[in-house]
PDB file of C-alpha atoms in Angstrom:
ATOM      1  CA  MET N  17      -4.442  57.369 -75.312  1.00 54.00           C
ATOM      2  CA  ASP N  18      -6.235  57.439 -78.742  1.00 56.00           C
ATOM      3  CA  LYS N  19      -9.857  56.507 -79.406  1.00 56.00           C
ATOM      4  CA  GLU N  20      -9.115  52.924 -80.461  1.00 60.00           C
ATOM      5  CA  GLN N  21      -7.196  52.265 -77.227  1.00 58.00           C
ATOM      6  CA  ILE N  22     -10.081  53.711 -75.189  1.00 57.00           C
ATOM      7  CA  LYS N  23     -12.637  51.523 -77.018  1.00 58.00           C
ATOM      8  CA  GLU N  24     -10.464  48.385 -76.510  1.00 63.00           C
ATOM      9  CA  ARG N  25     -10.087  49.138 -72.826  1.00 60.00           C
ATOM     10  CA  ARG N  26     -13.908  49.628 -72.382  1.00 60.00           C
ATOM     11  CA  ARG N  27     -14.534  46.335 -74.234  1.00 63.00           C
ATOM     12  CA  LYS N  28     -12.233  44.475 -71.887  1.00 56.00           C
ATOM     13  CA  LEU N  29     -13.929  46.051 -68.840  1.00 49.00           C
ATOM     14  CA  ARG N  30     -17.412  45.043 -70.127  1.00 56.00           C
ATOM     15  CA  ALA N  31     -16.202  41.518 -70.762  1.00 53.00           C
ATOM     16  CA  ALA N  32     -14.659  41.234 -67.278  1.00 50.00           C
ATOM     17  CA  ASN N  33     -17.839  42.414 -65.635  1.00 50.00           C
ATOM     18  CA  ALA N  34     -20.303  40.360 -67.858  1.00 46.00           C
ATOM     19  CA  PRO N  35     -22.594  37.963 -66.048  1.00 47.00           C
ATOM     20  CA  VAL N  36     -21.809  34.309 -66.366  1.00 42.00           C
ATOM     21  CA  LEU N  37     -24.678  32.381 -68.026  1.00 43.00           C
ATOM     22  CA  VAL N  38     -25.871  28.979 -66.712  1.00 42.00           C
ATOM     23  CA  GLY N  39     -23.920  26.290 -68.481  1.00 44.00           C
ATOM     24  CA  GLN N  40     -21.060  28.646 -69.416  1.00 45.00           C
ATOM     25  CA  GLU N  41     -19.285  28.579 -66.118  1.00 43.00           C
ATOM     26  CA  PRO N  42     -15.501  28.227 -66.446  1.00 43.00           C
ATOM     27  CA  LYS N  43     -14.258  24.699 -65.910  1.00 44.00           C
ATOM     28  CA  HIS N  44     -11.409  24.310 -63.498  1.00 43.00           C
ATOM     29  CA  HIS N  45      -9.232  21.190 -63.774  1.00 43.00           C
ATOM     30  CA  ASN N  46      -8.675  19.576 -60.363  1.00 44.00           C
ATOM     31  CA  PRO N  47      -6.262  16.634 -60.487  1.00 45.00           C
ATOM     32  CA  THR N  48      -6.769  15.820 -56.849  1.00 44.00           C
ATOM     33  CA  PRO N  49      -9.552  13.314 -56.222  1.00 47.00           C
ATOM     34  CA  LYS N  50     -12.045  13.486 -53.502  1.00 46.00           C
ATOM     35  CA  ALA N  51      -9.872  11.591 -50.979  1.00 47.00           C
ATOM     36  CA  GLY N  52      -6.975  13.894 -51.554  1.00 52.00           C
ATOM     37  CA  ARG N  53      -4.535  11.516 -53.317  1.00 57.00           C
ATOM     38  CA  ASN N  54      -2.936  11.524 -56.731  1.00 64.00           C
ATOM     39  CA  LEU N  55      -4.193   8.017 -57.606  1.00 65.00           C
ATOM     40  CA  PRO N  56      -2.095   7.251 -60.648  1.00 69.00           C
ATOM     41  CA  ALA N  57       1.089   8.165 -58.870  1.00 66.00           C
ATOM     42  CA  ALA N  58       0.086   6.342 -55.639  1.00 66.00           C
ATOM     43  CA  ILE N  59      -0.706   3.135 -57.593  1.00 75.00           C
ATOM     44  CA  GLY N  60       2.470   3.225 -59.565  1.00 75.00           C
ATOM     45  CA  VAL N  61       4.593   3.664 -56.445  1.00 70.00           C
ATOM     46  CA  ALA N  62       2.746   0.969 -54.656  1.00 72.00           C
ATOM     47  CA  VAL N  63       3.367  -1.474 -57.479  1.00 79.00           C
ATOM     48  CA  GLY N  64       6.996  -0.598 -57.462  1.00 78.00           C
ATOM     49  CA  LEU N  65       7.296  -1.096 -53.718  1.00 79.00           C
ATOM     50  CA  VAL N  66       5.564  -4.498 -53.918  1.00 80.00           C
ATOM     51  CA  ALA N  67       7.897  -5.594 -56.708  1.00 84.00           C
ATOM     52  CA  LEU N  68      10.945  -4.514 -54.712  1.00 85.00           C
ATOM     53  CA  LEU N  69       9.673  -6.345 -51.691  1.00 85.00           C
ATOM     54  CA  LEU N  70       9.148  -9.585 -53.607  1.00 85.00           C
ATOM     55  CA  LEU N  71      12.472  -9.336 -55.345  1.00 87.00           C
ATOM     56  CA  SER N  72      14.328  -8.784 -52.049  1.00 85.00           C
ATOM     57  CA  MET N  73      12.834 -11.959 -50.556  1.00 84.00           C
ATOM     58  CA  LEU N  74      13.133 -14.149 -53.639  1.00 81.00           C
ATOM     59  CA  ILE N  75      16.846 -13.438 -54.105  1.00 82.00           C
ATOM     60  CA  HIS N  76      17.829 -14.139 -50.519  1.00 85.00           C
ATOM     61  CA  PRO N  77      16.308 -13.551 -47.010  1.00 87.00           C
ATOM     62  CA  ILE N  78      19.225 -11.221 -46.306  1.00 92.00           C
ATOM     63  CA  GLY N  79      17.950  -9.035 -49.189  1.00 92.00           C
ATOM     64  CA  PHE N  80      14.746  -8.357 -47.143  1.00 94.00           C
ATOM     65  CA  VAL N  81      16.738  -7.497 -44.078  1.00 95.00           C
ATOM     66  CA  ILE N  82      18.785  -5.018 -46.169  1.00 94.00           C
ATOM     67  CA  LEU N  83      15.626  -3.522 -47.600  1.00 94.00           C
ATOM     68  CA  ALA N  84      14.068  -3.305 -44.139  1.00 95.00           C
ATOM     69  CA  SER N  85      17.211  -1.669 -42.706  1.00 96.00           C
ATOM     70  CA  VAL N  86      17.309   0.945 -45.565  1.00 95.00           C
ATOM     71  CA  GLY N  87      13.539   1.641 -44.955  1.00 94.00           C
ATOM     72  CA  CYS N  88      14.126   2.076 -41.286  1.00 96.00           C
ATOM     73  CA  ILE N  89      17.050   4.436 -41.817  1.00 96.00           C
ATOM     74  CA  ILE N  90      15.033   6.647 -44.185  1.00 94.00           C
ATOM     75  CA  ALA N  91      12.158   6.578 -41.771  1.00 94.00           C
ATOM     76  CA  LEU N  92      14.369   7.635 -38.900  1.00 95.00           C
ATOM     77  CA  LEU N  93      15.627  10.504 -41.121  1.00 94.00           C
ATOM     78  CA  GLU N  94      12.037  11.641 -41.494  1.00 92.00           C
ATOM     79  CA  MET N  95      11.480  11.235 -37.803  1.00 93.00           C
ATOM     80  CA  ARG N  96      14.546  13.372 -37.027  1.00 93.00           C
ATOM     81  CA  THR N  97      13.160  16.194 -39.213  1.00 90.00           C
ATOM     82  CA  ALA N  98       9.818  15.878 -37.492  1.00 90.00           C
ATOM     83  CA  CYS N  99      11.335  15.874 -33.973  1.00 90.00           C
ATOM     84  CA  GLU N 100      13.445  18.950 -34.813  1.00 90.00           C
ATOM     85  CA  ARG N 101      10.167  20.886 -35.245  1.00 87.00           C
ATOM     86  CA  ALA N 102       9.516  20.008 -31.638  1.00 85.00           C
ATOM     87  CA  GLY N 103      12.925  21.039 -30.504  1.00 88.00           C
ATOM     88  CA  ALA N 104      14.257  17.509 -29.966  1.00 91.00           C
ATOM     89  CA  ASP N 105      17.473  15.867 -31.339  1.00 92.00           C
ATOM     90  CA  ILE N 106      17.197  12.068 -31.749  1.00 91.00           C
ATOM     91  CA  SER N 107      20.940  11.384 -32.321  1.00 90.00           C
ATOM     92  CA  PHE N 108      20.388   9.948 -35.851  1.00 94.00           C
ATOM     93  CA  PRO N 109      23.818   8.194 -36.234  1.00 94.00           C
ATOM     94  CA  VAL N 110      23.282   6.063 -33.103  1.00 95.00           C
ATOM     95  CA  LEU N 111      19.676   5.208 -34.087  1.00 97.00           C
ATOM     96  CA  ALA N 112      20.729   4.198 -37.602  1.00 97.00           C
ATOM     97  CA  VAL N 113      23.371   1.800 -36.264  1.00 97.00           C
ATOM     98  CA  GLY N 114      20.881   0.616 -33.674  1.00 97.00           C
ATOM     99  CA  ALA N 115      18.164  -0.099 -36.290  1.00 97.00           C
ATOM    100  CA  VAL N 116      20.555  -2.199 -38.296  1.00 97.00           C
ATOM    101  CA  GLY N 117      21.701  -4.044 -35.165  1.00 97.00           C
ATOM    102  CA  ILE N 118      18.144  -4.779 -34.049  1.00 98.00           C
ATOM    103  CA  LEU N 119      17.075  -6.149 -37.451  1.00 97.00           C
ATOM    104  CA  THR N 120      20.268  -8.171 -37.933  1.00 97.00           C
ATOM    105  CA  SER N 121      20.001  -9.605 -34.450  1.00 97.00           C
ATOM    106  CA  GLY N 122      16.383 -10.615 -35.065  1.00 96.00           C
ATOM    107  CA  TYR N 123      17.377 -12.229 -38.360  1.00 96.00           C
ATOM    108  CA  ARG N 124      20.376 -14.148 -37.015  1.00 94.00           C
ATOM    109  CA  LEU N 125      19.371 -14.997 -33.444  1.00 95.00           C
ATOM    110  CA  GLY N 126      15.622 -14.300 -32.926  1.00 95.00           C
ATOM    111  CA  LEU N 127      13.270 -12.028 -30.986  1.00 95.00           C
ATOM    112  CA  GLU N 128      15.261 -12.135 -27.732  1.00 96.00           C
ATOM    113  CA  ALA N 129      18.472 -10.972 -29.390  1.00 97.00           C
ATOM    114  CA  ALA N 130      16.514  -8.131 -31.105  1.00 97.00           C
ATOM    115  CA  PHE N 131      15.348  -7.004 -27.704  1.00 97.00           C
ATOM    116  CA  VAL N 132      18.870  -7.129 -26.379  1.00 97.00           C
ATOM    117  CA  SER N 133      20.113  -5.048 -29.250  1.00 97.00           C
ATOM    118  CA  PHE N 134      17.278  -2.557 -28.545  1.00 98.00           C
ATOM    119  CA  TYR N 135      18.244  -2.218 -24.915  1.00 97.00           C
ATOM    120  CA  ALA N 136      21.878  -1.781 -25.903  1.00 97.00           C
ATOM    121  CA  ALA N 137      20.926   0.969 -28.323  1.00 97.00           C
ATOM    122  CA  VAL N 138      18.895   2.690 -25.603  1.00 97.00           C
ATOM    123  CA  ALA N 139      21.925   2.665 -23.354  1.00 97.00           C
ATOM    124  CA  VAL N 140      24.184   4.156 -26.065  1.00 97.00           C
ATOM    125  CA  VAL N 141      21.565   6.831 -26.961  1.00 96.00           C
ATOM    126  CA  SER N 142      21.329   7.795 -23.288  1.00 96.00           C
ATOM    127  CA  ILE N 143      25.109   8.104 -22.869  1.00 96.00           C
ATOM    128  CA  TRP N 144      25.374  10.018 -26.161  1.00 95.00           C
ATOM    129  CA  HIS N 145      22.874  12.697 -24.905  1.00 96.00           C
ATOM    130  CA  LEU N 146      24.240  12.846 -21.399  1.00 95.00           C
ATOM    131  CA  LEU N 147      27.631  13.667 -22.838  1.00 94.00           C
ATOM    132  CA  ALA N 148      26.310  16.226 -25.207  1.00 91.00           C
ATOM    133  CA  GLY N 149      26.304  18.909 -22.530  1.00 84.00           C
ATOM    134  CA  LYS N 150      22.716  20.123 -23.027  1.00 90.00           C
ATOM    135  CA  SER N 151      20.478  21.387 -20.328  1.00 92.00           C
ATOM    136  CA  PRO N 152      18.801  18.686 -18.160  1.00 92.00           C
ATOM    137  CA  ARG N 153      15.400  19.371 -19.661  1.00 93.00           C
ATOM    138  CA  ARG N 154      16.756  19.215 -23.177  1.00 94.00           C
ATOM    139  CA  THR N 155      18.710  16.103 -22.461  1.00 95.00           C
ATOM    140  CA  VAL N 156      15.613  14.305 -21.072  1.00 95.00           C
ATOM    141  CA  ARG N 157      13.584  15.367 -24.082  1.00 95.00           C
ATOM    142  CA  ASN N 158      16.310  14.111 -26.475  1.00 96.00           C
ATOM    143  CA  ILE N 159      16.645  10.786 -24.780  1.00 96.00           C
ATOM    144  CA  ALA N 160      12.801  10.311 -24.642  1.00 95.00           C
ATOM    145  CA  ALA N 161      12.457  11.177 -28.333  1.00 95.00           C
ATOM    146  CA  SER N 162      15.292   8.881 -29.397  1.00 96.00           C
ATOM    147  CA  ILE N 163      13.987   5.892 -27.359  1.00 96.00           C
ATOM    148  CA  PHE N 164      10.478   6.520 -28.884  1.00 95.00           C
ATOM    149  CA  CYS N 165      11.897   6.415 -32.437  1.00 95.00           C
ATOM    150  CA  LEU N 166      13.895   3.240 -31.666  1.00 96.00           C
ATOM    151  CA  GLY N 167      10.695   1.517 -30.348  1.00 96.00           C
ATOM    152  CA  TYR N 168       8.438   2.891 -33.104  1.00 96.00           C
ATOM    153  CA  VAL N 169      10.486   1.987 -36.151  1.00 96.00           C
ATOM    154  CA  PRO N 170      13.128  -0.749 -35.911  1.00 97.00           C
ATOM    155  CA  LEU N 171      11.714  -2.627 -32.905  1.00 97.00           C
ATOM    156  CA  LEU N 172       8.392  -3.022 -34.622  1.00 97.00           C
ATOM    157  CA  ALA N 173       9.936  -3.675 -38.029  1.00 97.00           C
ATOM    158  CA  VAL N 174      11.858  -6.676 -36.708  1.00 97.00           C
ATOM    159  CA  PHE N 175       8.605  -8.578 -36.392  1.00 97.00           C
ATOM    160  CA  ALA N 176       8.405  -8.587 -40.186  1.00 96.00           C
ATOM    161  CA  VAL N 177      11.892 -10.099 -40.362  1.00 96.00           C
ATOM    162  CA  LEU N 178      10.817 -12.747 -37.905  1.00 96.00           C
ATOM    163  CA  MET N 179       7.771 -13.559 -40.051  1.00 96.00           C
ATOM    164  CA  LEU N 180      10.154 -14.274 -42.943  1.00 94.00           C
ATOM    165  CA  ILE N 181      12.502 -16.348 -40.959  1.00 93.00           C
ATOM    166  CA  ARG N 182       9.730 -18.522 -39.364  1.00 93.00           C
ATOM    167  CA  GLY N 183       7.051 -18.559 -41.992  1.00 93.00           C
ATOM    168  CA  GLY N 184       8.839 -17.833 -45.233  1.00 92.00           C
ATOM    169  CA  PRO N 185       8.115 -15.170 -47.917  1.00 93.00           C
ATOM    170  CA  TRP N 186       4.406 -16.043 -48.169  1.00 94.00           C
ATOM    171  CA  ALA N 187       3.859 -15.065 -44.539  1.00 95.00           C
ATOM    172  CA  VAL N 188       5.422 -11.619 -45.183  1.00 95.00           C
ATOM    173  CA  VAL N 189       3.291 -11.331 -48.375  1.00 94.00           C
ATOM    174  CA  LEU N 190       0.121 -12.132 -46.381  1.00 96.00           C
ATOM    175  CA  PHE N 191       1.104  -9.515 -43.745  1.00 96.00           C
ATOM    176  CA  VAL N 192       1.649  -6.878 -46.372  1.00 94.00           C
ATOM    177  CA  LEU N 193      -1.580  -7.747 -48.268  1.00 94.00           C
ATOM    178  CA  VAL N 194      -3.668  -7.619 -45.078  1.00 96.00           C
ATOM    179  CA  THR N 195      -2.345  -4.162 -44.319  1.00 94.00           C
ATOM    180  CA  VAL N 196      -2.790  -3.009 -47.941  1.00 91.00           C
ATOM    181  CA  ALA N 197      -6.390  -4.397 -47.787  1.00 94.00           C
ATOM    182  CA  ASN N 198      -7.059  -2.315 -44.721  1.00 94.00           C
ATOM    183  CA  ASP N 199      -6.000   0.892 -46.456  1.00 89.00           C
ATOM    184  CA  THR N 200      -7.658   0.013 -49.789  1.00 90.00           C
ATOM    185  CA  GLY N 201     -10.948  -1.129 -48.269  1.00 93.00           C
ATOM    186  CA  GLY N 202     -11.052   1.844 -45.955  1.00 91.00           C
ATOM    187  CA  TYR N 203     -10.219   4.288 -48.746  1.00 86.00           C
ATOM    188  CA  ALA N 204     -12.863   2.838 -51.134  1.00 90.00           C
ATOM    189  CA  ALA N 205     -15.671   2.650 -48.497  1.00 90.00           C
ATOM    190  CA  GLY N 206     -14.722   6.088 -47.172  1.00 88.00           C
ATOM    191  CA  VAL N 207     -14.884   7.720 -50.565  1.00 87.00           C
ATOM    192  CA  LEU N 208     -18.135   6.055 -51.582  1.00 89.00           C
ATOM    193  CA  ALA N 209     -20.082   6.112 -48.252  1.00 87.00           C
ATOM    194  CA  GLY N 210     -18.092   7.891 -45.640  1.00 77.00           C
ATOM    195  CA  LYS N 211     -20.438  10.128 -43.571  1.00 85.00           C
ATOM    196  CA  HIS N 212     -19.588   9.668 -39.893  1.00 89.00           C
ATOM    197  CA  PRO N 213     -15.976  10.764 -38.995  1.00 89.00           C
ATOM    198  CA  MET N 214     -14.071   8.412 -36.704  1.00 88.00           C
ATOM    199  CA  ALA N 215     -11.763  11.005 -35.265  1.00 84.00           C
ATOM    200  CA  PRO N 216     -12.395  14.406 -36.895  1.00 85.00           C
ATOM    201  CA  SER N 217      -9.853  16.224 -34.736  1.00 82.00           C
ATOM    202  CA  ILE N 218      -7.077  13.883 -35.865  1.00 84.00           C
ATOM    203  CA  SER N 219      -7.956  12.573 -39.343  1.00 82.00           C
ATOM    204  CA  PRO N 220     -11.074  14.346 -40.748  1.00 81.00           C
ATOM    205  CA  LYS N 221     -11.328  12.008 -43.803  1.00 82.00           C
ATOM    206  CA  LYS N 222     -11.325   8.787 -41.775  1.00 85.00           C
ATOM    207  CA  SER N 223     -14.890   7.568 -41.221  1.00 90.00           C
ATOM    208  CA  TRP N 224     -16.607   4.641 -39.523  1.00 92.00           C
ATOM    209  CA  GLU N 225     -17.922   3.499 -42.863  1.00 92.00           C
ATOM    210  CA  GLY N 226     -14.286   3.384 -44.048  1.00 91.00           C
ATOM    211  CA  PHE N 227     -13.363   1.365 -41.002  1.00 94.00           C
ATOM    212  CA  ALA N 228     -16.152  -1.060 -41.860  1.00 95.00           C
ATOM    213  CA  GLY N 229     -14.656  -1.438 -45.340  1.00 94.00           C
ATOM    214  CA  SER N 230     -11.223  -1.967 -43.800  1.00 95.00           C
ATOM    215  CA  VAL N 231     -12.619  -4.750 -41.590  1.00 96.00           C
ATOM    216  CA  ALA N 232     -14.404  -6.472 -44.522  1.00 96.00           C
ATOM    217  CA  ALA N 233     -11.312  -6.341 -46.731  1.00 96.00           C
ATOM    218  CA  THR N 234      -8.857  -7.523 -44.117  1.00 97.00           C
ATOM    219  CA  ILE N 235     -11.069 -10.439 -43.098  1.00 97.00           C
ATOM    220  CA  ALA N 236     -11.490 -11.532 -46.656  1.00 97.00           C
ATOM    221  CA  VAL N 237      -7.735 -11.372 -47.400  1.00 97.00           C
ATOM    222  CA  SER N 238      -6.782 -13.049 -44.101  1.00 97.00           C
ATOM    223  CA  MET N 239      -9.254 -15.909 -44.457  1.00 96.00           C
ATOM    224  CA  ILE N 240      -8.045 -16.728 -47.989  1.00 97.00           C
ATOM    225  CA  GLY N 241      -4.379 -16.276 -47.067  1.00 96.00           C
ATOM    226  CA  LEU N 242      -4.379 -18.305 -43.881  1.00 96.00           C
ATOM    227  CA  THR N 243      -6.391 -21.116 -45.390  1.00 95.00           C
ATOM    228  CA  LEU N 244      -3.949 -21.302 -48.286  1.00 95.00           C
ATOM    229  CA  LEU N 245      -1.075 -21.460 -45.733  1.00 94.00           C
ATOM    230  CA  GLY N 246      -2.728 -24.372 -43.901  1.00 92.00           C
ATOM    231  CA  ALA N 247      -4.486 -22.714 -40.945  1.00 95.00           C
ATOM    232  CA  ASN N 248      -8.215 -23.064 -39.902  1.00 94.00           C
ATOM    233  CA  TRP N 249     -10.392 -20.627 -41.689  1.00 92.00           C
ATOM    234  CA  TRP N 250     -11.550 -18.968 -38.463  1.00 95.00           C
ATOM    235  CA  TRP N 251      -8.075 -17.793 -37.769  1.00 96.00           C
ATOM    236  CA  GLY N 252      -8.672 -15.434 -40.716  1.00 95.00           C
ATOM    237  CA  LEU N 253     -11.421 -13.711 -38.715  1.00 96.00           C
ATOM    238  CA  VAL N 254      -9.041 -13.174 -35.864  1.00 97.00           C
ATOM    239  CA  LEU N 255      -6.180 -11.900 -38.098  1.00 97.00           C
ATOM    240  CA  GLY N 256      -8.531  -9.722 -40.116  1.00 96.00           C
ATOM    241  CA  LEU N 257     -10.186  -8.008 -37.112  1.00 97.00           C
ATOM    242  CA  ALA N 258      -6.803  -7.528 -35.335  1.00 97.00           C
ATOM    243  CA  SER N 259      -5.147  -6.190 -38.397  1.00 96.00           C
ATOM    244  CA  ALA N 260      -7.939  -3.721 -39.100  1.00 96.00           C
ATOM    245  CA  VAL N 261      -7.738  -2.354 -35.544  1.00 96.00           C
ATOM    246  CA  THR N 262      -3.888  -2.207 -35.370  1.00 97.00           C
ATOM    247  CA  ALA N 263      -3.506  -0.768 -38.937  1.00 95.00           C
ATOM    248  CA  THR N 264      -6.147   1.865 -38.215  1.00 94.00           C
ATOM    249  CA  CYS N 265      -4.570   2.789 -34.915  1.00 94.00           C
ATOM    250  CA  GLY N 266      -1.144   3.024 -36.550  1.00 92.00           C
ATOM    251  CA  ASP N 267      -2.558   5.366 -39.207  1.00 90.00           C
ATOM    252  CA  LEU N 268      -4.272   7.562 -36.568  1.00 92.00           C
ATOM    253  CA  ALA N 269      -1.213   7.606 -34.384  1.00 91.00           C
ATOM    254  CA  GLU N 270       0.927   8.995 -37.138  1.00 87.00           C
ATOM    255  CA  SER N 271      -1.856  11.410 -38.121  1.00 86.00           C
ATOM    256  CA  LEU N 272      -1.941  12.649 -34.464  1.00 88.00           C
ATOM    257  CA  LEU N 273       1.882  13.111 -34.535  1.00 86.00           C
ATOM    258  CA  LYS N 274       1.803  14.999 -37.837  1.00 85.00           C
ATOM    259  CA  ARG N 275      -1.116  17.276 -36.695  1.00 82.00           C
ATOM    260  CA  ASP N 276       0.752  18.095 -33.455  1.00 81.00           C
ATOM    261  CA  LEU N 277       3.854  19.022 -35.435  1.00 80.00           C
ATOM    262  CA  GLY N 278       1.938  20.886 -38.162  1.00 79.00           C
ATOM    263  CA  LEU N 279       2.910  18.558 -40.914  1.00 78.00           C
ATOM    264  CA  LYS N 280       0.839  17.234 -43.877  1.00 78.00           C
ATOM    265  CA  ASP N 281       3.247  14.348 -44.687  1.00 73.00           C
ATOM    266  CA  MET N 282       6.334  12.998 -42.949  1.00 77.00           C
ATOM    267  CA  GLY N 283       8.298  13.327 -46.263  1.00 68.00           C
ATOM    268  CA  SER N 284       7.995  13.601 -49.971  1.00 66.00           C
ATOM    269  CA  LEU N 285      10.023  10.630 -51.221  1.00 70.00           C
ATOM    270  CA  LEU N 286       7.053   8.650 -52.540  1.00 65.00           C
ATOM    271  CA  PRO N 287       4.782  10.543 -55.004  1.00 60.00           C
ATOM    272  CA  GLY N 288       1.163  10.071 -54.103  1.00 56.00           C
ATOM    273  CA  HIS N 289       2.057   8.666 -50.620  1.00 60.00           C
ATOM    274  CA  GLY N 290       4.257  11.177 -48.910  1.00 71.00           C
ATOM    275  CA  GLY N 291       7.259   9.795 -46.975  1.00 80.00           C
ATOM    276  CA  ILE N 292       8.418   6.359 -45.971  1.00 88.00           C
ATOM    277  CA  MET N 293       6.736   6.760 -42.573  1.00 89.00           C
ATOM    278  CA  ASP N 294       3.458   7.608 -44.304  1.00 84.00           C
ATOM    279  CA  ARG N 295       3.530   4.049 -45.749  1.00 83.00           C
ATOM    280  CA  LEU N 296       5.072   2.311 -42.783  1.00 89.00           C
ATOM    281  CA  ASP N 297       2.697   3.679 -40.130  1.00 89.00           C
ATOM    282  CA  SER N 298       0.113   0.928 -40.515  1.00 92.00           C
ATOM    283  CA  LEU N 299       2.641  -1.808 -41.287  1.00 94.00           C
ATOM    284  CA  LEU N 300       4.769  -1.163 -38.242  1.00 96.00           C
ATOM    285  CA  VAL N 301       1.963  -1.383 -35.724  1.00 96.00           C
ATOM    286  CA  THR N 302       0.377  -4.392 -37.530  1.00 97.00           C
ATOM    287  CA  ALA N 303       3.614  -6.453 -37.685  1.00 97.00           C
ATOM    288  CA  PRO N 304       3.640  -7.736 -34.034  1.00 97.00           C
ATOM    289  CA  ALA N 305      -0.068  -8.603 -34.179  1.00 96.00           C
ATOM    290  CA  CYS N 306       0.404 -10.546 -37.480  1.00 97.00           C
ATOM    291  CA  PHE N 307       3.420 -12.345 -36.178  1.00 97.00           C
ATOM    292  CA  LEU N 308       1.731 -13.431 -32.930  1.00 96.00           C
ATOM    293  CA  ILE N 309      -1.467 -14.633 -34.658  1.00 97.00           C
ATOM    294  CA  MET N 310       0.279 -16.364 -37.509  1.00 96.00           C
ATOM    295  CA  ASN N 311       2.807 -17.912 -35.142  1.00 95.00           C
ATOM    296  CA  THR N 312      -0.098 -19.465 -33.219  1.00 95.00           C
ATOM    297  CA  ALA N 313      -2.322 -20.305 -36.115  1.00 95.00           C
ATOM    298  CA  LEU N 314       0.448 -21.965 -38.205  1.00 94.00           C
ATOM    299  CA  GLY N 315       2.374 -23.475 -35.314  1.00 90.00           C
ATOM    300  CA  TRP N 316       5.760 -21.909 -36.174  1.00 84.00           C
TER     301      TRP N 316
END
């Protein structure tokens, strides 16, 4: 090694060990905001999903049923992957057919028919696993997981279909807007003022201040929406409070499931959001509450 190489090496070593002066600290680019989301991607995907939702309803009600069926099938795929981490098989082919049957029955014949389809799917799922030849413990686990997925995804989703049939597209739009208001209001209030965690062991970033923002946002949207649809204004208070509770519970329930399985997201299909289930968690649990309240408030 010649003298020039030795000098160059010493220079690099001195530069590496040199103290960093105040104001000269290296700047690191961090594209992830405080709340942990890629906001531009999340907003773009959300706009696209809303546009797809509106288009499906405006063309023909069956378009919404098809969209809901596809969403449920993708969600069940994500649930299958999640359940496999816990050593359970949810017999996806049967559940996919059952999901389409539940939603179609609700669309054509109403809530009672949807429940009949659900019980029929439960029977087929049970027979499927009993004939699979697994151990008794594994069979019981698989049946339980499959029934849970049937009730969690398509049986709750059918209430959105019923809202469309009884109340028209604007009822579904209000249902979606109320749930989005819960997420948006909670996100904004949590980022700006969140100090007291609601359930730190389940979802550390969800705070009581964020929940207050969710309640305020859902009540505002519910009061405006139900008044425009012809209901008394105070039904907006009922719908807003109920939706804030159910949507938050749905979000926490999925967070608990993901934490138990060691997952950050249920999937990666939607940039900035995660998987389909990461978007449906609040909607699914809120759908029955919105259907019941709007059914009473609007006299369907």
